Short mmCIF file of C-alpha atoms in Angstrom, two decimals:
data_model
loop_
_atom_site.label_atom_id
_atom_site.label_comp_id
_atom_site.label_asym_id
_atom_site.label_seq_id
_atom_site.Cartn_x
_atom_site.Cartn_y
_atom_site.Cartn_z
CA UNK A 1 49.57 75.65 102.07
CA UNK A 2 50.56 72.03 102.74
CA UNK A 3 51.33 72.62 106.41
CA UNK A 4 48.12 74.54 107.05
CA UNK A 5 45.97 71.92 105.33
CA UNK A 6 47.66 69.03 107.14
CA UNK A 7 47.20 70.77 110.49
CA UNK A 8 43.52 71.42 109.77
CA UNK A 9 42.90 67.83 108.69
CA UNK A 10 44.55 66.45 111.83
CA UNK A 11 42.60 68.83 114.04
CA UNK A 12 39.27 67.88 112.45
CA UNK A 13 39.89 64.16 112.94
CA UNK A 14 41.26 64.63 116.45
CA UNK A 15 38.08 66.51 117.39
CA UNK A 16 35.97 63.51 116.41
CA UNK A 17 34.15 65.44 113.70
CA UNK A 18 35.52 63.01 111.12
CA UNK A 19 36.78 59.45 111.40
CA UNK A 20 39.02 59.67 108.37
CA UNK A 21 39.76 62.54 106.01
CA UNK A 22 41.59 63.11 102.76
CA UNK A 23 42.20 66.49 101.10
CA UNK A 24 43.95 67.53 97.91
CA UNK A 25 44.51 70.98 96.43
CA UNK A 26 45.90 71.91 93.01
CA UNK A 27 46.74 75.37 91.75
CA UNK A 28 47.53 76.20 88.13
CA UNK A 29 48.07 72.53 87.34
CA UNK A 30 50.39 71.77 90.25
CA UNK A 31 49.64 69.93 93.50
CA UNK A 32 50.07 72.33 96.42
CA UNK A 33 48.58 70.27 99.27
CA UNK A 34 47.80 66.64 99.95
CA UNK A 35 46.79 65.70 103.47
CA UNK A 36 45.29 62.71 105.22
CA UNK A 37 44.32 61.82 108.78
CA UNK A 38 42.54 58.96 110.48
CA UNK A 39 43.25 55.24 110.96
CA UNK A 40 44.26 53.52 107.74
CA UNK A 41 43.78 56.58 105.53
CA UNK A 42 46.49 57.01 102.89
CA UNK A 43 46.77 59.36 99.91
CA UNK A 44 45.54 56.60 97.57
CA UNK A 45 42.69 55.39 99.80
CA UNK A 46 39.42 55.31 97.85
CA UNK A 47 36.14 56.78 99.10
CA UNK A 48 32.59 56.48 97.87
CA UNK A 49 31.92 60.17 97.28
CA UNK A 50 28.21 59.88 96.30
CA UNK A 51 27.09 62.76 94.05
CA UNK A 52 30.50 64.40 93.98
CA UNK A 53 30.94 61.77 91.30
CA UNK A 54 28.44 63.50 89.02
CA UNK A 55 31.22 65.93 88.18
CA UNK A 56 33.28 62.97 86.98
CA UNK A 57 30.40 61.76 84.80
CA UNK A 58 30.02 65.22 83.30
CA UNK A 59 33.75 65.39 82.60
CA UNK A 60 33.65 62.13 80.64
CA UNK A 61 30.81 63.56 78.55
CA UNK A 62 32.68 66.83 77.88
CA UNK A 63 35.80 65.01 76.73
CA UNK A 64 33.72 62.97 74.27
CA UNK A 65 32.03 66.14 72.98
CA UNK A 66 35.49 67.65 72.60
CA UNK A 67 36.43 64.61 70.51
CA UNK A 68 33.37 65.06 68.30
CA UNK A 69 31.68 61.81 69.34
CA UNK A 70 28.36 63.65 69.89
CA UNK A 71 27.24 67.17 70.76
CA UNK A 72 25.28 68.74 73.58
CA UNK A 73 22.35 69.14 71.19
CA UNK A 74 22.33 65.47 70.16
CA UNK A 75 18.91 64.00 70.98
CA UNK A 76 19.34 61.20 73.48
CA UNK A 77 16.95 59.07 71.42
CA UNK A 78 19.19 59.45 68.37
CA UNK A 79 21.69 57.25 70.19
CA UNK A 80 19.20 55.38 72.38
CA UNK A 81 15.91 55.05 70.47
CA UNK A 82 13.98 53.51 73.38
CA UNK A 83 14.42 56.73 75.35
CA UNK A 84 11.91 58.47 73.08
CA UNK A 85 8.99 56.71 74.84
CA UNK A 86 6.24 58.88 76.35
CA UNK A 87 7.27 62.11 74.70
CA UNK A 88 10.97 62.21 75.60
CA UNK A 89 12.17 62.19 71.99
CA UNK A 90 13.30 65.82 71.99
CA UNK A 91 15.41 65.48 75.15
CA UNK A 92 19.07 66.20 74.45
CA UNK A 93 22.43 65.56 76.07
CA UNK A 94 22.31 69.19 77.24
CA UNK A 95 19.01 68.50 79.01
CA UNK A 96 20.56 65.52 80.79
CA UNK A 97 23.58 67.54 81.90
CA UNK A 98 21.44 70.37 83.25
CA UNK A 99 18.90 68.19 85.10
CA UNK A 100 16.14 69.46 82.82
CA UNK A 101 15.39 66.20 80.99
CA UNK A 102 12.36 65.60 83.23
CA UNK A 103 13.10 62.08 84.47
CA UNK A 104 14.32 62.62 88.05
CA UNK A 105 12.56 59.59 89.54
CA UNK A 106 12.82 55.83 89.68
CA UNK A 107 10.22 53.35 90.94
CA UNK A 108 9.70 53.86 94.68
CA UNK A 109 10.66 50.23 95.34
CA UNK A 110 14.06 50.51 93.63
CA UNK A 111 16.75 48.59 95.52
CA UNK A 112 20.55 48.70 95.46
CA UNK A 113 20.42 45.47 93.44
CA UNK A 114 18.31 47.27 90.84
CA UNK A 115 20.79 50.14 90.60
CA UNK A 116 23.59 47.63 90.03
CA UNK A 117 21.73 46.09 87.06
CA UNK A 118 22.67 48.43 84.22
CA UNK A 119 20.36 47.04 81.55
CA UNK A 120 17.40 46.88 83.90
CA UNK A 121 17.83 50.47 85.09
CA UNK A 122 18.27 51.79 81.56
CA UNK A 123 15.14 49.97 80.38
CA UNK A 124 13.19 51.39 83.33
CA UNK A 125 14.40 54.94 82.70
CA UNK A 126 13.78 54.72 78.95
CA UNK A 127 10.16 53.77 79.62
CA UNK A 128 9.66 56.48 82.26
CA UNK A 129 7.01 59.13 81.81
CA UNK A 130 8.59 62.58 82.16
CA UNK A 131 7.50 64.74 85.07
CA UNK A 132 7.76 67.78 82.81
CA UNK A 133 8.46 68.45 79.15
CA UNK A 134 12.22 68.16 78.60
CA UNK A 135 13.90 71.55 78.85
CA UNK A 136 11.00 73.41 80.43
CA UNK A 137 12.00 73.01 84.11
CA UNK A 138 15.02 71.97 86.13
CA UNK A 139 15.03 69.44 88.93
CA UNK A 140 17.90 67.47 90.41
CA UNK A 141 18.14 63.92 88.99
CA UNK A 142 19.77 62.05 91.92
CA UNK A 143 20.16 58.62 90.31
CA UNK A 144 18.97 58.90 86.72
CA UNK A 145 21.60 61.54 85.81
CA UNK A 146 24.26 58.83 85.83
CA UNK A 147 22.42 56.11 83.95
CA UNK A 148 21.12 58.48 81.25
CA UNK A 149 24.53 59.95 80.49
CA UNK A 150 26.25 56.61 80.98
CA UNK A 151 23.99 54.98 78.41
CA UNK A 152 24.57 57.88 76.01
CA UNK A 153 28.30 57.20 76.36
CA UNK A 154 27.84 53.45 75.87
CA UNK A 155 25.62 53.82 72.81
CA UNK A 156 27.93 56.39 71.21
CA UNK A 157 31.26 54.70 71.91
CA UNK A 158 30.58 51.01 72.53
CA UNK A 159 32.35 51.41 75.87
CA UNK A 160 30.88 51.40 79.34
CA UNK A 161 31.26 54.70 81.12
CA UNK A 162 33.91 53.09 83.35
CA UNK A 163 35.91 52.13 80.27
CA UNK A 164 35.51 55.62 78.82
CA UNK A 165 36.56 57.20 82.13
CA UNK A 166 39.73 55.14 82.17
CA UNK A 167 40.55 55.71 78.51
CA UNK A 168 39.81 59.42 78.30
CA UNK A 169 40.25 60.91 81.77
CA UNK A 170 41.77 58.76 84.51
CA UNK A 171 44.35 57.00 82.33
CA UNK A 172 45.80 60.10 80.67
CA UNK A 173 45.99 61.82 84.07
CA UNK A 174 47.79 58.89 85.70
CA UNK A 175 45.01 58.19 88.21
CA UNK A 176 43.40 55.11 86.67
CA UNK A 177 43.81 53.38 90.03
CA UNK A 178 42.15 56.21 91.97
CA UNK A 179 39.16 57.34 89.90
CA UNK A 180 36.35 54.86 89.37
CA UNK A 181 32.68 54.31 88.88
CA UNK A 182 32.73 50.52 89.29
CA UNK A 183 35.74 49.43 91.38
CA UNK A 184 37.41 46.10 90.52
CA UNK A 185 36.81 43.64 93.34
CA UNK A 186 40.57 43.23 93.82
CA UNK A 187 40.74 46.93 94.78
CA UNK A 188 37.90 46.89 97.32
CA UNK A 189 40.33 46.55 100.23
CA UNK A 190 41.54 50.07 99.40
CA UNK A 191 38.07 51.57 99.83
CA UNK A 192 37.48 53.31 103.17
CA UNK A 193 34.52 52.09 105.19
CA UNK A 194 31.97 54.84 105.70
CA UNK A 195 30.05 55.30 108.93
CA UNK A 196 27.02 57.26 110.07
CA UNK A 197 27.45 59.68 112.98
CA UNK A 198 26.48 58.11 116.28
CA UNK A 199 22.76 58.43 116.93
CA UNK A 200 21.72 58.76 113.29
CA UNK A 201 18.13 57.48 113.07
CA UNK A 202 17.25 54.78 110.57
CA UNK A 203 14.80 55.87 107.87
CA UNK A 204 11.52 54.10 108.64
CA UNK A 205 8.58 53.81 106.21
CA UNK A 206 6.70 56.24 108.43
CA UNK A 207 9.53 58.78 108.25
CA UNK A 208 9.73 58.42 104.48
CA UNK A 209 5.98 58.94 104.15
CA UNK A 210 6.19 62.09 106.27
CA UNK A 211 9.11 63.42 104.22
CA UNK A 212 7.24 62.61 100.99
CA UNK A 213 4.42 64.91 102.08
CA UNK A 214 6.66 67.79 103.12
CA UNK A 215 9.86 67.71 101.00
CA UNK A 216 9.84 67.77 97.18
CA UNK A 217 12.92 65.54 97.07
CA UNK A 218 10.99 62.66 98.67
CA UNK A 219 7.62 63.05 97.02
CA UNK A 220 6.10 60.12 95.15
CA UNK A 221 4.52 60.65 91.71
CA UNK A 222 2.55 57.69 90.34
CA UNK A 223 4.77 55.28 92.23
CA UNK A 224 8.06 56.98 91.29
CA UNK A 225 10.38 59.04 93.47
CA UNK A 226 13.74 60.78 93.25
CA UNK A 227 14.67 59.21 96.61
CA UNK A 228 13.85 55.48 96.76
CA UNK A 229 14.00 54.62 100.48
CA UNK A 230 15.79 51.27 100.01
CA UNK A 231 18.58 52.85 97.96
CA UNK A 232 19.44 56.05 99.78
CA UNK A 233 23.20 56.83 99.86
CA UNK A 234 23.73 55.82 103.48
CA UNK A 235 26.98 54.38 104.80
CA UNK A 236 25.52 50.89 104.50
CA UNK A 237 24.65 51.50 100.85
CA UNK A 238 28.07 52.96 100.02
CA UNK A 239 29.89 50.08 101.74
CA UNK A 240 28.10 47.34 99.77
CA UNK A 241 30.43 45.26 97.61
CA UNK A 242 27.92 45.08 94.75
CA UNK A 243 27.44 48.87 94.76
CA UNK A 244 31.19 49.48 94.79
CA UNK A 245 31.70 47.09 91.87
CA UNK A 246 28.84 48.39 89.72
CA UNK A 247 28.69 51.28 87.31
CA UNK A 248 26.34 53.70 89.09
CA UNK A 249 27.63 57.01 87.71
CA UNK A 250 25.34 59.18 89.79
CA UNK A 251 28.27 58.74 92.18
CA UNK A 252 31.89 57.66 92.04
CA UNK A 253 34.64 56.05 94.10
CA UNK A 254 37.82 58.08 94.15
CA UNK A 255 40.69 59.61 96.06
CA UNK A 256 40.69 63.32 96.76
CA UNK A 257 43.86 63.81 94.76
CA UNK A 258 42.35 62.12 91.70
CA UNK A 259 39.34 64.43 91.88
CA UNK A 260 41.46 67.55 92.36
CA UNK A 261 43.75 66.49 89.53
CA UNK A 262 40.78 65.97 87.21
CA UNK A 263 39.36 69.41 87.97
CA UNK A 264 42.77 70.99 87.55
CA UNK A 265 43.03 69.37 84.11
CA UNK A 266 39.71 70.97 83.19
CA UNK A 267 41.15 74.37 84.11
CA UNK A 268 44.43 73.90 82.24
CA UNK A 269 47.33 71.54 81.68
CA UNK A 270 48.40 69.00 84.28
CA UNK A 271 51.67 67.34 83.29
CA UNK A 272 50.90 68.06 79.66
CA UNK A 273 47.29 66.84 79.78
CA UNK A 274 44.37 69.20 79.28
CA UNK A 275 40.95 67.57 79.15
CA UNK A 276 39.00 70.27 77.30
CA UNK A 277 39.77 73.46 75.41
CA UNK A 278 39.57 76.92 76.97
CA UNK A 279 36.49 77.68 74.88
CA UNK A 280 34.73 74.54 76.09
CA UNK A 281 35.69 75.30 79.67
CA UNK A 282 33.96 78.67 79.34
CA UNK A 283 30.91 76.99 77.84
CA UNK A 284 30.50 74.27 80.46
CA UNK A 285 31.05 76.62 83.40
CA UNK A 286 28.70 79.36 82.20
CA UNK A 287 25.21 79.44 83.73
CA UNK A 288 23.01 77.15 81.63
CA UNK A 289 19.93 77.03 83.86
CA UNK A 290 18.90 79.06 86.88
CA UNK A 291 15.79 79.21 89.01
CA UNK A 292 13.68 76.96 91.20
CA UNK A 293 14.67 73.31 91.40
CA UNK A 294 11.55 71.13 91.22
CA UNK A 295 13.17 68.34 93.25
CA UNK A 296 15.51 70.05 95.72
CA UNK A 297 12.92 72.74 96.42
CA UNK A 298 15.53 75.51 96.36
CA UNK A 299 16.91 77.88 93.72
CA UNK A 300 19.81 76.46 91.72
CA UNK A 301 22.22 77.69 89.07
CA UNK A 302 23.93 75.05 86.97
CA UNK A 303 26.44 74.82 84.18
CA UNK A 304 26.69 71.74 82.00
CA UNK A 305 26.87 68.96 84.56
CA UNK A 306 28.34 71.04 87.38
CA UNK A 307 26.88 73.21 90.11
CA UNK A 308 27.98 76.83 89.98
CA UNK A 309 29.03 78.44 93.23
CA UNK A 310 28.91 76.79 96.65
CA UNK A 311 28.05 78.63 99.82
CA UNK A 312 31.19 79.05 101.90
CA UNK A 313 34.68 80.59 101.80
CA UNK A 314 35.34 79.73 98.14
CA UNK A 315 31.94 80.80 96.84
CA UNK A 316 31.79 82.91 93.72
CA UNK A 317 30.46 82.94 90.14
CA UNK A 318 33.63 81.33 88.79
CA UNK A 319 33.47 78.30 91.10
CA UNK A 320 32.16 75.04 89.61
CA UNK A 321 31.98 71.43 90.74
CA UNK A 322 29.79 69.01 92.67
CA UNK A 323 29.11 68.09 96.28
CA UNK A 324 27.95 64.73 97.55
CA UNK A 325 25.15 64.00 99.98
CA UNK A 326 27.60 62.58 102.53
CA UNK A 327 29.53 65.84 102.84
CA UNK A 328 32.25 65.27 100.24
CA UNK A 329 32.90 67.87 97.55
CA UNK A 330 35.21 68.78 94.69
CA UNK A 331 35.30 72.22 93.10
CA UNK A 332 37.51 74.36 90.89
CA UNK A 333 37.71 78.09 90.25
CA UNK A 334 38.40 79.39 86.76
CA UNK A 335 39.50 82.76 88.19
CA UNK A 336 42.07 81.51 90.70
CA UNK A 337 43.18 78.25 89.08
CA UNK A 338 42.50 76.39 92.32
CA UNK A 339 40.96 72.91 92.49
CA UNK A 340 40.14 71.35 95.85
CA UNK A 341 38.65 68.00 96.81
CA UNK A 342 37.61 66.56 100.17
CA UNK A 343 36.78 62.91 100.80
CA UNK A 344 35.85 61.47 104.19
CA UNK A 345 34.47 58.51 106.08
CA UNK A 346 31.72 60.14 108.15
CA UNK A 347 28.41 60.39 106.32
CA UNK A 348 27.33 63.87 107.37
CA UNK A 349 24.19 64.14 105.28
CA UNK A 350 23.94 67.62 103.80
CA UNK A 351 26.54 68.99 106.22
CA UNK A 352 29.56 70.57 104.53
CA UNK A 353 31.24 71.93 107.65
CA UNK A 354 34.42 69.96 107.01
CA UNK A 355 34.66 71.01 103.36
CA UNK A 356 34.15 74.64 104.31
CA UNK A 357 36.76 74.46 107.07
CA UNK A 358 39.24 73.24 104.47
CA UNK A 359 37.99 75.82 101.97
CA UNK A 360 38.64 78.55 104.53
CA UNK A 361 42.26 77.44 104.90
CA UNK A 362 42.66 77.25 101.12
CA UNK A 363 41.16 80.69 100.55
CA UNK A 364 43.34 82.35 103.21
CA UNK A 365 46.53 80.60 102.09
CA UNK A 366 45.86 81.43 98.43
CA UNK A 367 45.28 85.10 99.20
CA UNK A 368 48.73 85.43 100.80
CA UNK A 369 50.72 83.49 98.21
#
């Protein structure tokens, strides 16, 4: 598989479809492919992978549940009393993982500086009025997913979610230098610079207003929105030093091999490390919610913190993981034992052509081996 993946990666970059690309594939706990292409891209290069990082956040939570620190049914307000404001007292960790907690929005004027201020964001979210009663609907929580679960982790353990990630996931797996929420400033030189495709229009206030009228994701409710225009995950946002350094666990900064290794350690042992038990793996990858998504405007089926299935060559009911808005993705399949991750420099908003080209190679190579 290594040769086929490397050839595909080089072809994609040579075509101009991607400026830099990094791919890693594990199977049954072993690395079977690791490929890079593009100027300055190495196996340990770090990438801001936007919402692909939500799978990392969920993994930290599952490991802590496995350890007995809290449960999926623990009310968030039991750990974080302020969160009970405006009728959110019955919201649980499970609700947060499944995007059913009812707090998908932030103030429409939210800036990157706001997202970097942990205490400010948590105070804002705690005082938010829910858009629906927790547990009664599902709707993608683009930013608040990370802060809600991150504050649950902090309140329960006394550690920031970055500290918990290092202690419970990245450190044991030997990828503490390749799997981050907030990246130490000394490591910023290892982070690939992202770029928008040539000709990408800048989001103007007029465009945002038009989107807000037509697309649920952009709508504004009493001055709150799931997509604050000043803090959209553009290349400029992802390249900011303050964003890279901050804990914003709606996303992550990682190498493809760290992501693939993490997913492989959810499936089974990787060099003697298994993150969760087989029973918990079955629980977190079983459908927990299914139906219309109030924010994305499309049907969605979710496990506990992961999307289930992903349209393309690897799609199936046993596939779980997360994709990022910029076209990155990391998924694993409980049936085949395969984990695959793709990180890249070109911000192809909502376009997963590159991931699916790699997925096609993986699927064909796996079927013949």
